[in-house]
Short mmCIF file of C-alpha atoms in Angstrom, two decimals:
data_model
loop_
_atom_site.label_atom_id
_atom_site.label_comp_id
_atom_site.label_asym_id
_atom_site.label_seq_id
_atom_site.Cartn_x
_atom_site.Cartn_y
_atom_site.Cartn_z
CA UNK A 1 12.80 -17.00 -0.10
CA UNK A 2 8.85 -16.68 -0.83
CA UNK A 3 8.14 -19.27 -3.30
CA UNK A 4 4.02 -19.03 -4.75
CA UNK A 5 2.94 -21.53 -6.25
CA UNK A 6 0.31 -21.39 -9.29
CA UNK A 7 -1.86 -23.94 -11.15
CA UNK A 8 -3.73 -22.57 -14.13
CA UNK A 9 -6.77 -22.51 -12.47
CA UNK A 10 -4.57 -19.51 -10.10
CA UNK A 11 -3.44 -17.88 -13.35
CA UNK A 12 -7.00 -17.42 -14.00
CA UNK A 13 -7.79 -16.52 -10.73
CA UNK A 14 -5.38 -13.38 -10.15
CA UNK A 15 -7.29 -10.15 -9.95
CA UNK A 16 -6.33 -6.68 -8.79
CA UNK A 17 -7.23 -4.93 -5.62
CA UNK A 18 -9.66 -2.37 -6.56
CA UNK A 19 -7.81 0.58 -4.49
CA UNK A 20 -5.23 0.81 -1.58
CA UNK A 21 -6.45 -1.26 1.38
CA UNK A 22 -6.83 0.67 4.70
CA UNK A 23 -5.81 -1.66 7.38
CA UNK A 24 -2.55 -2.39 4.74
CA UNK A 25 -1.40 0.41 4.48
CA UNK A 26 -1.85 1.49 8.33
CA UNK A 27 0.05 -1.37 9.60
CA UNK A 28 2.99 -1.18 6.88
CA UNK A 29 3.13 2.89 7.33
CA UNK A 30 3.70 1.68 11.59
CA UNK A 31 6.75 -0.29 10.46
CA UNK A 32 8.11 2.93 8.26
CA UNK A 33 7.58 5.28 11.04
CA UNK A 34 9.92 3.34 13.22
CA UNK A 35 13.13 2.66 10.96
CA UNK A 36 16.02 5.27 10.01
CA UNK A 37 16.09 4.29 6.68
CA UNK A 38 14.73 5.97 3.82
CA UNK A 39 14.56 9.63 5.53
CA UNK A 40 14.34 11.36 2.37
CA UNK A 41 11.29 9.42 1.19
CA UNK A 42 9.51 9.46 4.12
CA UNK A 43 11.33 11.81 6.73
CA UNK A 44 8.88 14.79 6.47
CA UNK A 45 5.65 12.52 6.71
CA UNK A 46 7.25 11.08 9.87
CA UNK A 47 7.76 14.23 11.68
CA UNK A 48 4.16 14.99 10.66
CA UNK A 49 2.72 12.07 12.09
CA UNK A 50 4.49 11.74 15.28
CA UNK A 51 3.19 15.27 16.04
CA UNK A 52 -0.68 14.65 15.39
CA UNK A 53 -0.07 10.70 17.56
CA UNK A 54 -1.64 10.70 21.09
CA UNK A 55 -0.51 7.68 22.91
CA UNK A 56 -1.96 4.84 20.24
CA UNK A 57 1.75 3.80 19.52
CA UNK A 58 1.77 2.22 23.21
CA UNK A 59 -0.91 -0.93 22.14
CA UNK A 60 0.50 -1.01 18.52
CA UNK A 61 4.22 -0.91 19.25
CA UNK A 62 3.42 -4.22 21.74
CA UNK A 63 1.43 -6.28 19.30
CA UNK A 64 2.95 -5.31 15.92
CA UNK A 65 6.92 -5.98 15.96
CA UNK A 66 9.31 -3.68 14.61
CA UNK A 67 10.56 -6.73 12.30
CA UNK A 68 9.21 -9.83 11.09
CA UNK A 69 5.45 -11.07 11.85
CA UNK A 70 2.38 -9.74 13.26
CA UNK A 71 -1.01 -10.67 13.40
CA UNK A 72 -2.74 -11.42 10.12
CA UNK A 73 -6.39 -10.69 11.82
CA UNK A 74 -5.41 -6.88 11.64
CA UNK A 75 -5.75 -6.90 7.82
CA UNK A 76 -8.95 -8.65 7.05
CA UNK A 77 -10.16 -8.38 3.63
CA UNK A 78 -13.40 -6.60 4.36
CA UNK A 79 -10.44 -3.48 4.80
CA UNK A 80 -10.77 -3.12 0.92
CA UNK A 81 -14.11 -1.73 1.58
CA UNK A 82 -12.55 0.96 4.05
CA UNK A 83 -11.44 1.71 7.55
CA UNK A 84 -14.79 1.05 9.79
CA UNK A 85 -15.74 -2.18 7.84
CA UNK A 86 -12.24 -3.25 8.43
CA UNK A 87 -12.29 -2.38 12.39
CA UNK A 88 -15.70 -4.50 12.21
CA UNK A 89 -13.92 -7.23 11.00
CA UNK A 90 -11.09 -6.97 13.46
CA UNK A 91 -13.77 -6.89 16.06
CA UNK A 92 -15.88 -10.03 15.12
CA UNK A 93 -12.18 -11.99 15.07
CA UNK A 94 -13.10 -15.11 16.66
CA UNK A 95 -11.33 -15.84 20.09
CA UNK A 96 -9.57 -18.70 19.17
CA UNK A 97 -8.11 -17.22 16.24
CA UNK A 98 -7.04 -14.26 18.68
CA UNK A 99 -5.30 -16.55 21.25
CA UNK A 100 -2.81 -18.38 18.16
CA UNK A 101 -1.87 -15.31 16.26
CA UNK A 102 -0.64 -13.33 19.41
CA UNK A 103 0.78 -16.65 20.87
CA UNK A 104 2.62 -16.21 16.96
CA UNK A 105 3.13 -12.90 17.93
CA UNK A 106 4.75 -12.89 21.45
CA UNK A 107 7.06 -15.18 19.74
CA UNK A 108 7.79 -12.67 17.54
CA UNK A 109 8.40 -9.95 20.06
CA UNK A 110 10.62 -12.06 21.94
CA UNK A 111 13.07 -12.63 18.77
CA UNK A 112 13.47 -8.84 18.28
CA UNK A 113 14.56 -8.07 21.80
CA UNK A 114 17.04 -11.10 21.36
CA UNK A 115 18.26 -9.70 18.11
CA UNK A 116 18.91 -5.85 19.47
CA UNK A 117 17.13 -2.42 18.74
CA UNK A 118 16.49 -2.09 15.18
CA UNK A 119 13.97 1.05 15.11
CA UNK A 120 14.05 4.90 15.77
CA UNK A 121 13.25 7.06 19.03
CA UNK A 122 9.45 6.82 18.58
CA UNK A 123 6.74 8.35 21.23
CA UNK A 124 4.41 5.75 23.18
CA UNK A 125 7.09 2.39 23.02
CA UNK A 126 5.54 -0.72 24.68
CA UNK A 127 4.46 -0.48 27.60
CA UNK A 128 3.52 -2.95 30.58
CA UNK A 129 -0.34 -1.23 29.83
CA UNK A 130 0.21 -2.29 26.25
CA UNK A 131 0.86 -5.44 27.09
CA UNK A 132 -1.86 -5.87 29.14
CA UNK A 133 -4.70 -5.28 26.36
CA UNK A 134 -2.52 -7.80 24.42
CA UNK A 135 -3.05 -10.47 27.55
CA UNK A 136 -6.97 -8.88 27.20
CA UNK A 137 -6.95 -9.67 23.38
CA UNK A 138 -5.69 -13.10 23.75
CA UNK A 139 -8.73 -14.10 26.16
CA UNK A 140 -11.36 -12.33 23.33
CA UNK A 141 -12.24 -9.57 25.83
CA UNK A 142 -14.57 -6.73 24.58
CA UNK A 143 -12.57 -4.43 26.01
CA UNK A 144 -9.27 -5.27 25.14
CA UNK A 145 -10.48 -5.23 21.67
CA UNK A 146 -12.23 -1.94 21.78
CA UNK A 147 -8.94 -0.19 22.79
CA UNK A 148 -7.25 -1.99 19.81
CA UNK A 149 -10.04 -0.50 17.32
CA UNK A 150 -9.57 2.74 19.41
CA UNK A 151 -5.66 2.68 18.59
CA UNK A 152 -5.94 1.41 15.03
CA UNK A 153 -8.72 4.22 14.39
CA UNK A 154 -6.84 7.17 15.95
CA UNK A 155 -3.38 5.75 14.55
CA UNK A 156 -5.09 5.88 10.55
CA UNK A 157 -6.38 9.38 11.59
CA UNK A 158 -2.63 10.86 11.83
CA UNK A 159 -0.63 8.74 9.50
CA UNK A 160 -2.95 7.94 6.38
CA UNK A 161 -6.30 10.27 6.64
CA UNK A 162 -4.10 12.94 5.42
CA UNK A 163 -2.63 11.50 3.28
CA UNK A 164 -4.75 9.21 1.24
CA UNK A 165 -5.33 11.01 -1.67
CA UNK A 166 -1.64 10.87 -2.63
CA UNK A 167 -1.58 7.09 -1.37
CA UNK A 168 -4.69 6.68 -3.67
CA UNK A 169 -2.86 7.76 -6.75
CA UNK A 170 -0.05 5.70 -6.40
CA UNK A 171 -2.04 2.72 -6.23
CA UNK A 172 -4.07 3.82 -8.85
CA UNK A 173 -0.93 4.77 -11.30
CA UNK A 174 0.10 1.32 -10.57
CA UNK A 175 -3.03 -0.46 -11.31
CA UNK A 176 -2.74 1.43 -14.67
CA UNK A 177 0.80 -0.25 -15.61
CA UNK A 178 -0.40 -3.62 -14.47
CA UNK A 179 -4.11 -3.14 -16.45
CA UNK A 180 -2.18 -3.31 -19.63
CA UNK A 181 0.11 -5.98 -18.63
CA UNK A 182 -2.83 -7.82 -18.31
CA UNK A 183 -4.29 -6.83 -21.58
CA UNK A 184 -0.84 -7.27 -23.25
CA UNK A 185 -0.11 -10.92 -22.07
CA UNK A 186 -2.67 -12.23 -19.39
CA UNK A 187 -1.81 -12.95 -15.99
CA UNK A 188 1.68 -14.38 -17.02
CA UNK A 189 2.31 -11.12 -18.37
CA UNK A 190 0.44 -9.44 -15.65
CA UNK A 191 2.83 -11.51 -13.04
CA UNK A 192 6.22 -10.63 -15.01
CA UNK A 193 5.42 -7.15 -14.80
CA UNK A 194 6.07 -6.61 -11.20
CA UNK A 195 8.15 -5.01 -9.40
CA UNK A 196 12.12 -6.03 -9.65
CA UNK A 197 11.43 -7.15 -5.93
CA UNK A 198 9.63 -10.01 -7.54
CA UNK A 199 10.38 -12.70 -10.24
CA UNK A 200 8.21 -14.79 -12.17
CA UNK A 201 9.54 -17.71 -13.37
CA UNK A 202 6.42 -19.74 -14.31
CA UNK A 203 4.94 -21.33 -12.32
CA UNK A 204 6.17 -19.85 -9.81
CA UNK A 205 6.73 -16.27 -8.29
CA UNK A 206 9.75 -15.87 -6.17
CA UNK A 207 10.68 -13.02 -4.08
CA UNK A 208 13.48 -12.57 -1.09
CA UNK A 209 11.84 -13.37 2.09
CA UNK A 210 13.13 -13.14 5.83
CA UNK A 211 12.14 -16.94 5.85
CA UNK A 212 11.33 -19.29 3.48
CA UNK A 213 7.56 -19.92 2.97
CA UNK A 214 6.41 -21.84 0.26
CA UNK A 215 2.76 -20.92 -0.70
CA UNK A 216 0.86 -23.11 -2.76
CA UNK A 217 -2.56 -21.50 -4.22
CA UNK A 218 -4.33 -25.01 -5.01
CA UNK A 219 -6.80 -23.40 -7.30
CA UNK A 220 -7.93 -20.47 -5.04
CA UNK A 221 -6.10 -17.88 -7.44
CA UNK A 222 -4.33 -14.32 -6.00
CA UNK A 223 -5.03 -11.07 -5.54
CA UNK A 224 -2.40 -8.61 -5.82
CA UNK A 225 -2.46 -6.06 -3.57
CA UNK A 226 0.13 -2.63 -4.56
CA UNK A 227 0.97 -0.90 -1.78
CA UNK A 228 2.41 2.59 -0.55
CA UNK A 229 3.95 1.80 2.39
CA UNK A 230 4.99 -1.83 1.71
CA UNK A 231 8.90 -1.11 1.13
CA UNK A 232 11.71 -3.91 0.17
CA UNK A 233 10.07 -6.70 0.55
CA UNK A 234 6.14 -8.38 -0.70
CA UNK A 235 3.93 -9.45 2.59
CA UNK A 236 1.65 -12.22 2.52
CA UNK A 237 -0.45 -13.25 5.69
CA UNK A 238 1.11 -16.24 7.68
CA UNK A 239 -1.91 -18.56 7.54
CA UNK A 240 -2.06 -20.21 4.52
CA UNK A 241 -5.85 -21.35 4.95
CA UNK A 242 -6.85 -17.79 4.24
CA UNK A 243 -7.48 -16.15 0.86
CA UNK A 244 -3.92 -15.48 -0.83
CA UNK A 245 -3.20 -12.24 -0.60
CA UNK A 246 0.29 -10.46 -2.49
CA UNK A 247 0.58 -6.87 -0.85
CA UNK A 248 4.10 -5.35 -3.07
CA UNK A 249 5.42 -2.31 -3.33
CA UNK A 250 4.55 0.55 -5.03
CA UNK A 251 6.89 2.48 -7.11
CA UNK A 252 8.13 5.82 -5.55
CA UNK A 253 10.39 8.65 -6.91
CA UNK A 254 13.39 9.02 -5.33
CA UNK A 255 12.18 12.32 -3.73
CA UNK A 256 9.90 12.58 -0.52
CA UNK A 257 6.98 10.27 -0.73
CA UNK A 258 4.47 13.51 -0.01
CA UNK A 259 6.10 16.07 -1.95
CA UNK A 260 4.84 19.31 -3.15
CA UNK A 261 1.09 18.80 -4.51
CA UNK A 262 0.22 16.06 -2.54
CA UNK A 263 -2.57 18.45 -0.87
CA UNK A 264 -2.66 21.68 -3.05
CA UNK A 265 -2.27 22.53 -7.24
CA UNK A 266 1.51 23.76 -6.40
CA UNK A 267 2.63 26.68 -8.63
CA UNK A 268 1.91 25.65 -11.80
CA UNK A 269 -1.79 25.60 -11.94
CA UNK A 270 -1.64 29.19 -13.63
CA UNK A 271 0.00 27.63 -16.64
CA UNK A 272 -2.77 25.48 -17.13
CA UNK A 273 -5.28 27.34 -19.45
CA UNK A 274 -5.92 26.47 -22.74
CA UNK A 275 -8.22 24.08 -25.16
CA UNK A 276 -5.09 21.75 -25.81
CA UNK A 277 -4.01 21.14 -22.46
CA UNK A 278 -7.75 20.15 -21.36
CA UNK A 279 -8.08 18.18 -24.06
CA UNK A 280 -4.44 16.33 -22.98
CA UNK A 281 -5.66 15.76 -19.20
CA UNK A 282 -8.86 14.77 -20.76
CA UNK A 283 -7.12 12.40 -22.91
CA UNK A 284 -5.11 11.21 -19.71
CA UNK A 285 -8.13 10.05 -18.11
CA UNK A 286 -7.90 6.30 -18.16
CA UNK A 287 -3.44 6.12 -19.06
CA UNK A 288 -1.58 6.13 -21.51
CA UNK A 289 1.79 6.44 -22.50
CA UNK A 290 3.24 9.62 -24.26
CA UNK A 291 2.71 7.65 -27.90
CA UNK A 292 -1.03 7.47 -27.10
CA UNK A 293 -1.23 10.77 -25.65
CA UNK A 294 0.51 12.31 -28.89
CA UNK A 295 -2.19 10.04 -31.33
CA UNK A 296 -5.32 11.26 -28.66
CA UNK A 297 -4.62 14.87 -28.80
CA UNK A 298 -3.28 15.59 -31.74
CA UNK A 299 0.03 16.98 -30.85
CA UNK A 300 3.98 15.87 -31.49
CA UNK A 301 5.11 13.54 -29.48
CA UNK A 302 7.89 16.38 -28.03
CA UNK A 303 4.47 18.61 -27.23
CA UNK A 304 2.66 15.45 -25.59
CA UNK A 305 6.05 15.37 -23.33
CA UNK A 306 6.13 18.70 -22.34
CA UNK A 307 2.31 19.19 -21.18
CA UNK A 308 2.51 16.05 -19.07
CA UNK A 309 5.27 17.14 -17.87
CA UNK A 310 3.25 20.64 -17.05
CA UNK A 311 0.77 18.66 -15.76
CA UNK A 312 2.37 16.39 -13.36
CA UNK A 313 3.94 19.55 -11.92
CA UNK A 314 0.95 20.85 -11.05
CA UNK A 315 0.29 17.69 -9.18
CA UNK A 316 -2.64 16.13 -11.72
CA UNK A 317 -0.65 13.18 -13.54
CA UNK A 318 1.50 11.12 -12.30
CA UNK A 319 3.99 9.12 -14.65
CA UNK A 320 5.28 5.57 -14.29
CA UNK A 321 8.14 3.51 -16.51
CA UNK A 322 6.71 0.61 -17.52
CA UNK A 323 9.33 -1.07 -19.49
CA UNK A 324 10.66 1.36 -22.60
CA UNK A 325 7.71 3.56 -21.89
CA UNK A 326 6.14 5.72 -19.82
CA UNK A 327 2.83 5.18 -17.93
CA UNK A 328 1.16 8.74 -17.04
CA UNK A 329 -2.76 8.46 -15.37
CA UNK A 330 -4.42 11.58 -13.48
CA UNK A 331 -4.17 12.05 -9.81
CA UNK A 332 -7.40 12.10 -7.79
CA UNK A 333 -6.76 16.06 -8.05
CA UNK A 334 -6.13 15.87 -11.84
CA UNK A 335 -9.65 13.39 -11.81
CA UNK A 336 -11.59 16.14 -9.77
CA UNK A 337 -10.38 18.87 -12.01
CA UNK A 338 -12.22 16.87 -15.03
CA UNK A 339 -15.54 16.32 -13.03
CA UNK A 340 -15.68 20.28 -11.95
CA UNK A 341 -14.37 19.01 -8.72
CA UNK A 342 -17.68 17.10 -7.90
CA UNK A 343 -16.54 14.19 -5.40
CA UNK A 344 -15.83 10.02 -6.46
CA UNK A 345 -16.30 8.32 -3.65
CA UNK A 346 -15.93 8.82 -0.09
CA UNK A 347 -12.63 8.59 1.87
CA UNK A 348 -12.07 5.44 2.33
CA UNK A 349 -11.58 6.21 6.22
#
């Protein structure tokens, strides 16, 4: 059981991660390329990404178990402001720090071997190489560590680069349901509204956990962290001297997690013509259930239905239940399509 603490000095503390976090969302996707479950959500992306990998599962398979902890230097906060900033991080970890958490780690590795294979056939297990860098990494040595950033860079480059945009909506549709949570009820509200996985029974926030932890926030507050690749269970980091950090899942259809119109308009783009419908993306922009939608453009309720539905097809909305109702906020595609497909912001690799 995970057991967090909060004063009300953390209610008032508990903010939102801006967008997905890189080094997250790297190191959780490494943990669903190796299990059998969940093939229909995320069978196709791991065919995909086994294909494009190069030998940078060797290092990572050796330092990040299949099960239970790894490191918490590989997901420094200064990820949140992208993949190289992230990697710089990683790099300027100091020594000491280096030498505990892959002590922690070897630990770690040693429990899964006792406890039996648990993963899938996956190209470049550990090796006695990979192990080696780890030795290098414990001692702080430059080189060690610029393999690691090598690994973690070319890793992101076949399992997320092509893939962010749909990991970016997600988040983003998820940040939508929790942004009115928060406006609804505060952070109590905010913290109740979170995924089944956890429970908020004030002041506390449970969740199952493969060992109890008990994390009290003493004033520092928590930020919340939705993920696409964090499945069953939240994550926080191991070292409770750090700045609390809640990474929880996402929610996901129960169809592959990169379906149709992850990358391209998908066949229904021709259908969408028409002053209404722009002014129903347009209305879209920042969420909104179907209720709002109906009020902003004008239209029945049954109409407002049937053009988001249009419109998620198409791959521009996605929609999220959020208690009775329905959540639906634009896709970075369905965002682009409103700016005349000028650019937001750069990838965040």
């Amino acid at each position: 059981m995970l057991r967090i603490h909060f004063t009300g000095d953390d209610l008032a503390g508990v903010r939102m991660a801006a967008k997905p976090d890189v080094l997250w969302e790297t190191i959780l996707s490494f943990h669903r390329l190796r299990e059998r479950r969940r093939a229909l959500m995320f069978g196709e992306w791991r065919t995909e990404t086994r294909a494009r990998l190069n030998g940078e599962t060797n290092l990572l398979a050796a330092l990040v178990p299949s099960k239970g902890y790894f490191p918490d230097f590989l997901t420094p906060p200064e990820a949140g402001g992208g993949l190289e900033s992230g990697l710089a991080a990683i790099r300027a970890t100091a020594p000491a720090r280096l030498h505990s958490e892959l002590t922690l780690a070897s630990a770690a590795r040693a429990s899964a071997r006792a406890s039996g294979p648990a993963s899938s056939p996956l190209p470049g297990p550990a090796t006695p190489s990979g192990t080696a860098v780890l030795s290098g990494l414990a001692e702080g040595a430059p080189q060690a560590l610029s393999r690691l950033l090598s690994a973690l860079r070319g890793y992101h480059r076949a399992a997320i680069e092509p893939y962010w945009p749909h990991i970016q909506a997600r988040v983003e549709a998820d940040r939508a349901v929790r942004g009115r949570a928060l406006l609804d009820g505060g952070a109590a509200e905010l913290l109740g509204s979170l995924p089944p996985v956890l429970r908020w029974r004030a002041p506390v926030l449970e969740a199952d956990y493969p060992v109890d932890r008990e994390l009290h926030l003493d004033g520092r507050g928590l930020l919340l962290q939705p993920s696409f690749f964090c499945r069953g269970t939240p994550v926080v980091l191991r070292d409770v001297t750090l700045p609390p950090v809640l990474v929880y899942p996402v929610a996901h259809a129960p169809d592959p997690a990169f379906g149709e119109g992850t990358s391209a308009l998908g066949p229904s783009l021709g259908r969408l013509v028409g002053h209404t419908r722009s002014i129903v993306l347009q209305a879209i922009r920042y969420g909104c259930t179907t209720s709002e939608l109906a009020r902003r453009a004008g239209v029945s309720l049954a109409s407002a239905s049937q053009h988001a539905a249009v419109l998620r097809e198409a791959g521009l909305v996605l929609t999220l239940r959020h208690g009775n109702a329905v959540l639906h906020t634009l896709t970075p595609l369905g965002a682009a399509l409103l700016r005349g497909g000028a650019p937001a912001e750069a990838p965040a690799g």
